[in-house]
Coordinates of C-alpha atoms (C1' of nucleotides) in Angstrom, one line a residue:
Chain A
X1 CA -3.8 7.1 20.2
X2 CA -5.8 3.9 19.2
X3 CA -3.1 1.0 18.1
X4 CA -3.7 -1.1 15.1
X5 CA -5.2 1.6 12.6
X6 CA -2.1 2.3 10.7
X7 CA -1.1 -0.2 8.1
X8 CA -0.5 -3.7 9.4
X9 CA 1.9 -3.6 12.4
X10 CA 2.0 -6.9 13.0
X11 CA 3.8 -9.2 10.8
X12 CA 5.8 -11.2 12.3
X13 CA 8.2 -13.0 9.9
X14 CA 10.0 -16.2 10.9
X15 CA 13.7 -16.0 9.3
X16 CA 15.1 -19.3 7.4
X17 CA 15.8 -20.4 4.3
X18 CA 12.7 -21.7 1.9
X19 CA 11.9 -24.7 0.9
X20 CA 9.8 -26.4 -2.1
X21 CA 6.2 -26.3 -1.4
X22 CA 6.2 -23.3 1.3
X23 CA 3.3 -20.8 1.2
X24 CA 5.0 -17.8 -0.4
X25 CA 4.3 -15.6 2.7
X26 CA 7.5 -17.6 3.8
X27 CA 9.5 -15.7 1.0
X28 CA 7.5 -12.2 0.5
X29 CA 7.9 -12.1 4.1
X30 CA 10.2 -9.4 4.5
X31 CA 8.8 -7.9 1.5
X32 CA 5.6 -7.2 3.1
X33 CA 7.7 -6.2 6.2
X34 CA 9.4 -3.5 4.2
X35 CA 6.1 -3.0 3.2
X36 CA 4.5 -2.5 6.6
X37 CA 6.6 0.8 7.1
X38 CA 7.0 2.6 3.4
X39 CA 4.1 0.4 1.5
X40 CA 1.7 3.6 1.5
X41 CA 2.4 6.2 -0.4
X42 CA 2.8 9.0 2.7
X43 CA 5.5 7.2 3.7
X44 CA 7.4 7.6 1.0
X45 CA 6.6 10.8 0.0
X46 CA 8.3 11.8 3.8
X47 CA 11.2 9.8 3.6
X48 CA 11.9 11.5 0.1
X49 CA 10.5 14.7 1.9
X50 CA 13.2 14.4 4.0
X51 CA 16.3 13.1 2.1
X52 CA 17.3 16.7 1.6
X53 CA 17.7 17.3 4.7
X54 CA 16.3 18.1 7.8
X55 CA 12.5 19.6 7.5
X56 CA 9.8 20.8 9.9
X57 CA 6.0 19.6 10.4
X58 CA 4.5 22.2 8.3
X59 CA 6.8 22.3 6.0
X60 CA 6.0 18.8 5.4
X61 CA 2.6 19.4 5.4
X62 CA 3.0 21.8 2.6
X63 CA 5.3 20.1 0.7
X64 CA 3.4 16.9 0.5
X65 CA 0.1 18.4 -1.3
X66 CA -2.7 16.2 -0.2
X67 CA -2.0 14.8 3.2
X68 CA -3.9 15.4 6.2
X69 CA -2.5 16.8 9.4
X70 CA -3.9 13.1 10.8
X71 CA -2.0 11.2 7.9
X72 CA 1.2 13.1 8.3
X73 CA 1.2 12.5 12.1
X74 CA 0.6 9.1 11.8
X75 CA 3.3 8.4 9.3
X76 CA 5.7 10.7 11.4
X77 CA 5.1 8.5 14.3
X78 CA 5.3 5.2 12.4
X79 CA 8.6 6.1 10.5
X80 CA 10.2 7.5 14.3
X81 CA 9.3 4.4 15.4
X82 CA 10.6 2.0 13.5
X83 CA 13.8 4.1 13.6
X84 CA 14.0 5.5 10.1
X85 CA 13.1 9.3 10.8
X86 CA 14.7 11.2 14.2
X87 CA 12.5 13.7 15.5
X88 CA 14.3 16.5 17.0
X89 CA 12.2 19.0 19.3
X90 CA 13.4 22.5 20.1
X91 CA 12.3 24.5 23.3
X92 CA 11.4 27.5 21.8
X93 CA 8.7 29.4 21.4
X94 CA 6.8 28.7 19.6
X95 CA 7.8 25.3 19.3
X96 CA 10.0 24.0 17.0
X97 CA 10.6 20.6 15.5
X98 CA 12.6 19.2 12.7
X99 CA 12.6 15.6 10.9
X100 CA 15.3 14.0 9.8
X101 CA 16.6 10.5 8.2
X102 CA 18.2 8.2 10.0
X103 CA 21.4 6.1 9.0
X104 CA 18.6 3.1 7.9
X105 CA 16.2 5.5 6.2
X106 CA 19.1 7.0 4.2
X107 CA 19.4 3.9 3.0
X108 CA 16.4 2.6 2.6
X109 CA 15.9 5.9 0.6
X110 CA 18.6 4.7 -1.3
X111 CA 17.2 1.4 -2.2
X112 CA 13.7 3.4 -2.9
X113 CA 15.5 5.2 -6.0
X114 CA 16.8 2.2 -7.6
X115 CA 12.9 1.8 -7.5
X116 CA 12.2 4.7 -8.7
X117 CA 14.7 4.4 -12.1
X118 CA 13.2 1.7 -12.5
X119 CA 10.3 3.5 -13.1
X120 CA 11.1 6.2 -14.9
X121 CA 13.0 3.7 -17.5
X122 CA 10.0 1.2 -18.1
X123 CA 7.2 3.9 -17.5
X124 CA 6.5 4.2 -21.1
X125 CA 6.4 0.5 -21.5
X126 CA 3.8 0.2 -19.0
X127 CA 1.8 2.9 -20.3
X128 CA 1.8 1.5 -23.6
X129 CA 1.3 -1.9 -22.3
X130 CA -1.8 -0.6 -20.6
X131 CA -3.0 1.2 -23.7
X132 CA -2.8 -1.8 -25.5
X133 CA -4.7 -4.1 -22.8
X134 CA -7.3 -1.3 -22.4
X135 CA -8.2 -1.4 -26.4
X136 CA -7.9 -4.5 -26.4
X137 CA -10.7 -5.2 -23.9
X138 CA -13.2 -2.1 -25.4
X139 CA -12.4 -4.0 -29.0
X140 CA -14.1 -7.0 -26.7
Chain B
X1 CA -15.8 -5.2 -13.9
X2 CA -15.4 -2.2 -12.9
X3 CA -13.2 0.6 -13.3
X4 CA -10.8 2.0 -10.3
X5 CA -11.5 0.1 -7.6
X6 CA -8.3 -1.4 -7.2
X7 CA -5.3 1.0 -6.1
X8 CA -5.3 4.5 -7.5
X9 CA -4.9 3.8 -11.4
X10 CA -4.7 7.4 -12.2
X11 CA -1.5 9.0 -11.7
X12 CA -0.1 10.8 -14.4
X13 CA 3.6 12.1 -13.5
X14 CA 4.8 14.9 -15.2
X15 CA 9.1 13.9 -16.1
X16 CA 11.8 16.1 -16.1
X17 CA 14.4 17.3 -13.5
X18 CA 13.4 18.8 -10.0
X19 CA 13.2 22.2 -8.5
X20 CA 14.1 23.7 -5.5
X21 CA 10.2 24.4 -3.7
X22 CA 8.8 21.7 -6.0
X23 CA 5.9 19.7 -4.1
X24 CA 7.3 16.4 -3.2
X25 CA 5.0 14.7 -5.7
X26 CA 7.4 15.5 -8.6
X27 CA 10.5 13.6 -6.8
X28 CA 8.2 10.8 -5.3
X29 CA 5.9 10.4 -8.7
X30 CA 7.9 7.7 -10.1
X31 CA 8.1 5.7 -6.7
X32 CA 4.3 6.9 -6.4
X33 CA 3.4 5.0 -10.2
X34 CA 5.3 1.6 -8.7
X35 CA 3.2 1.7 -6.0
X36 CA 0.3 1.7 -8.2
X37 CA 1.2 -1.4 -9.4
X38 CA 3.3 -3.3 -6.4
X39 CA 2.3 -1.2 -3.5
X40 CA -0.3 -4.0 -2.3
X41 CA 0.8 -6.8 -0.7
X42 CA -1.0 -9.6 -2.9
X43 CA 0.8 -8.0 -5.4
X44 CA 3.9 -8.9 -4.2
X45 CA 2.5 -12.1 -3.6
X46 CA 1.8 -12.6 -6.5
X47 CA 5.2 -11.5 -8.4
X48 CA 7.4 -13.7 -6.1
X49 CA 5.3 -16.6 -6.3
X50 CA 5.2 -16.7 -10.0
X51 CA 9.2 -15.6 -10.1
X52 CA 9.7 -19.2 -10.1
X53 CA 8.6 -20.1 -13.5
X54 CA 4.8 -20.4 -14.9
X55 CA 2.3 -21.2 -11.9
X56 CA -1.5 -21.9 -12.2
X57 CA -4.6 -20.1 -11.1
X58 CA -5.3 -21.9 -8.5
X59 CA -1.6 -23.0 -7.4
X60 CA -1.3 -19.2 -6.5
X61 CA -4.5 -18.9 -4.8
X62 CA -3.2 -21.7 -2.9
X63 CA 0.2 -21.0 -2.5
X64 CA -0.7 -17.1 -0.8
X65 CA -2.4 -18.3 2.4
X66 CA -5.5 -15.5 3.0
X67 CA -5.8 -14.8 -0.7
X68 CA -9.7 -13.9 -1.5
X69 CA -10.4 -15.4 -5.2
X70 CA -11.4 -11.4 -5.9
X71 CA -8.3 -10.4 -5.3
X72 CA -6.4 -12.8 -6.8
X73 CA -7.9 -12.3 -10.0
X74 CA -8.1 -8.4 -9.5
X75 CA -4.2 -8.4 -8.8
X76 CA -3.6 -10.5 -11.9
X77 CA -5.6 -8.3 -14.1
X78 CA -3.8 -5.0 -12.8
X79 CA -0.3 -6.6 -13.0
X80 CA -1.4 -7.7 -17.0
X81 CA -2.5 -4.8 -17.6
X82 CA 0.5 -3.0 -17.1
X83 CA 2.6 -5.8 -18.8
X84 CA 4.5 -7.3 -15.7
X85 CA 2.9 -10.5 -16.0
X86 CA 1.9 -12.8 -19.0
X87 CA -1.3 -15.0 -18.8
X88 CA -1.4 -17.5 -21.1
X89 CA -4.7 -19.3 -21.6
X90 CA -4.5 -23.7 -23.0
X91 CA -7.9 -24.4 -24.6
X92 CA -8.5 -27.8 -22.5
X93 CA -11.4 -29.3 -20.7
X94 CA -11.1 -28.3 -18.2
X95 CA -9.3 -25.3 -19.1
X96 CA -5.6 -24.2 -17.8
X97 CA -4.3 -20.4 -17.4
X98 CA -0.5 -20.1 -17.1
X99 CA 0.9 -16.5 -15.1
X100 CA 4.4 -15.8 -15.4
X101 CA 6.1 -12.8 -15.5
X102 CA 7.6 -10.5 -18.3
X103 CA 11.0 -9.6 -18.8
X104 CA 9.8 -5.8 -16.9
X105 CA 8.3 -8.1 -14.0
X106 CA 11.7 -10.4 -13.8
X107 CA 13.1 -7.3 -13.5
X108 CA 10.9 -5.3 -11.4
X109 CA 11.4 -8.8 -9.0
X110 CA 14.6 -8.0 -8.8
X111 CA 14.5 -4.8 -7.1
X112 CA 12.1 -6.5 -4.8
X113 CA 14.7 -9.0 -3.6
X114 CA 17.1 -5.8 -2.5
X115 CA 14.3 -4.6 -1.0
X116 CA 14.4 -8.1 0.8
X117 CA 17.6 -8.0 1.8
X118 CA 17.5 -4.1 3.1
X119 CA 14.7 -5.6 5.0
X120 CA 16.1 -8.7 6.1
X121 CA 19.3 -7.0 6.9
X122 CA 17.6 -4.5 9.2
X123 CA 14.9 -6.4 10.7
X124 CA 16.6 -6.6 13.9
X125 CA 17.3 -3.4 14.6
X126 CA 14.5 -2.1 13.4
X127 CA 12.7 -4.1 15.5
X128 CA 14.5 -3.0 18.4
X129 CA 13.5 0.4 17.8
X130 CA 10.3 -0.6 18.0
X131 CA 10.7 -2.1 21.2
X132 CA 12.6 1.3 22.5
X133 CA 10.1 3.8 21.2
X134 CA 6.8 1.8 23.0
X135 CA 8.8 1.3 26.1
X136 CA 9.5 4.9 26.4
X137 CA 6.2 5.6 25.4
X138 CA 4.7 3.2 28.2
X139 CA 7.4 4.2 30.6
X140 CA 5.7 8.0 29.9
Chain C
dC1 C1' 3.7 25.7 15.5
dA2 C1' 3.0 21.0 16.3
dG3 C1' -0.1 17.5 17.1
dC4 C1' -3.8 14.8 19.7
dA5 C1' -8.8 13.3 19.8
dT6 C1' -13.4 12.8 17.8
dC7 C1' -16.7 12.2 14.4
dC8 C1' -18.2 10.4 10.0
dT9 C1' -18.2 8.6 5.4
dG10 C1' -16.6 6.0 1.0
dG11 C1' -15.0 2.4 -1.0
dG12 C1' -11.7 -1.6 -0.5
dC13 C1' -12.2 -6.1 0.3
dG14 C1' -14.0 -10.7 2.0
dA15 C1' -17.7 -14.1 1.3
dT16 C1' -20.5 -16.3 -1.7
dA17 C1' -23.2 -18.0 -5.5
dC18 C1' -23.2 -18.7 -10.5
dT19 C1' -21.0 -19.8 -15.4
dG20 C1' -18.3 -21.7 -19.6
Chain D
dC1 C1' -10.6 -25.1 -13.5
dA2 C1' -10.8 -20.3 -13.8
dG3 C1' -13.0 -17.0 -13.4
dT4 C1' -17.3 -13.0 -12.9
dA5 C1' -21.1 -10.6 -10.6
dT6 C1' -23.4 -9.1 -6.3
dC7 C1' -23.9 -7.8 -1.6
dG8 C1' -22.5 -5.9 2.7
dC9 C1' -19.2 -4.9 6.3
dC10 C1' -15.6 -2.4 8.2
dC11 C1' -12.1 0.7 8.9
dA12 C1' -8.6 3.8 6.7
dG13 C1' -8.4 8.2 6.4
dG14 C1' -10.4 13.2 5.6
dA15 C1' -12.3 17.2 8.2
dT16 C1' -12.2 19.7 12.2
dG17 C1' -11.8 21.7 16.8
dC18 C1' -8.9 21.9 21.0
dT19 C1' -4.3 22.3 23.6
dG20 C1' 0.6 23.5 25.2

DNA sequence: CAGCATCCTGGGCGATACTG
DNA sequence: CAGTATCGCCCAGGATGCTG
């Protein structure tokens, strides 16, 4: 598999306090590292895919309407590499293999919700907000 | 300008509580619709650079290194739109626009900065993992 | 079933020139 | 200064066929 296709891979983030005057990379650094690994939206919809609990490839694949069999492998492999998803394989036949969360994607999953209440408490703020700007503009 | 060029724009999640064989898009919807609006990394950008009080067109565009001016203004419109940012416009010559952001965006920043610190917090190890899983993967 | 490799296309984004 | 409009490149990602 080709290298370098899947998001950005490599940031590499030099730790340290701020200081006045510092490019804001310096400071949404680890954002955009956080970023890297759940910033598209396949990622997350695995990692909440499997919060529950453990969960096979095509259940995945049918769970998460939309995604390609390419997409789904690729965030698979990112996610397992960067140590927040375990892949399990079982000898059988046919072959068997189960995802699951590790310790650091529980709680990044964890961190996720907060995101999502967030959400789900201003989303009818934002929509209105956007109703507003969008009449606003076609008023001209 | 046009329309829907910039992130997905369209997502319309349905609320109310989960059930068991539900497609994942109902549980990752919410976290789907911040991504909309935060899931790029000039976005970001943008909202920690201006968390420090009002900041100037061009004082962002120079403060995120690799910024295109497109973008920049692109960003800014979305994050308006939706009401996570303020732009205030002083009728000088030559003229000044002030960002900053709205008590949704302070708060919205907020969640960022765990996000941060999940990040920071983890970066090691994570990068470790990295490490392991291409070194197995080289080793064969 | 799980998943790798190949081909191909759309649109996201950078670069640039122009305005009030 | 603070944008807008236009052009063109490039690659993320969908579709698909092949294996163990």
């Amino acid at each position: 598999m080709e290298e370098g296709t899947f998001l950005s891979q490599g940031n590499t983030c030099v730790p340290g306090p701020l200081r006045a005057g510092d490019t804001v990379e310096r400071g949404a650094c680890a954002v955009t590292e956080v970023l890297d690994r759940v910033g598209s939206k396949w990622s997350i919809m695995v990692i909440v895919s499997a919060a529950a609990g453990p969960i096979r490839f095509t259940e995945l694949e049918r769970k998460i309407t939309g995604i390609s069999r390419r997409m789904l492998t690729l965030t698979l492999r990112n996610l397992e590499r960067d140590g927040l998803i375990s892949r399990t394989v079982y000898p059988t036949a046919p072959p068997k293999v189960e995802y699951a969360l590790t310790e650091v994607g529980i709680e990044l999953n964890e961190y996720l919700a907060q995101l999502t209440t967030w959400a789900e408490r201003h989303r009818t703020t934002i929509h209105q907000a956007r109703t507003a700007y969008d009449a606003a503009r076609a008023a001209g």
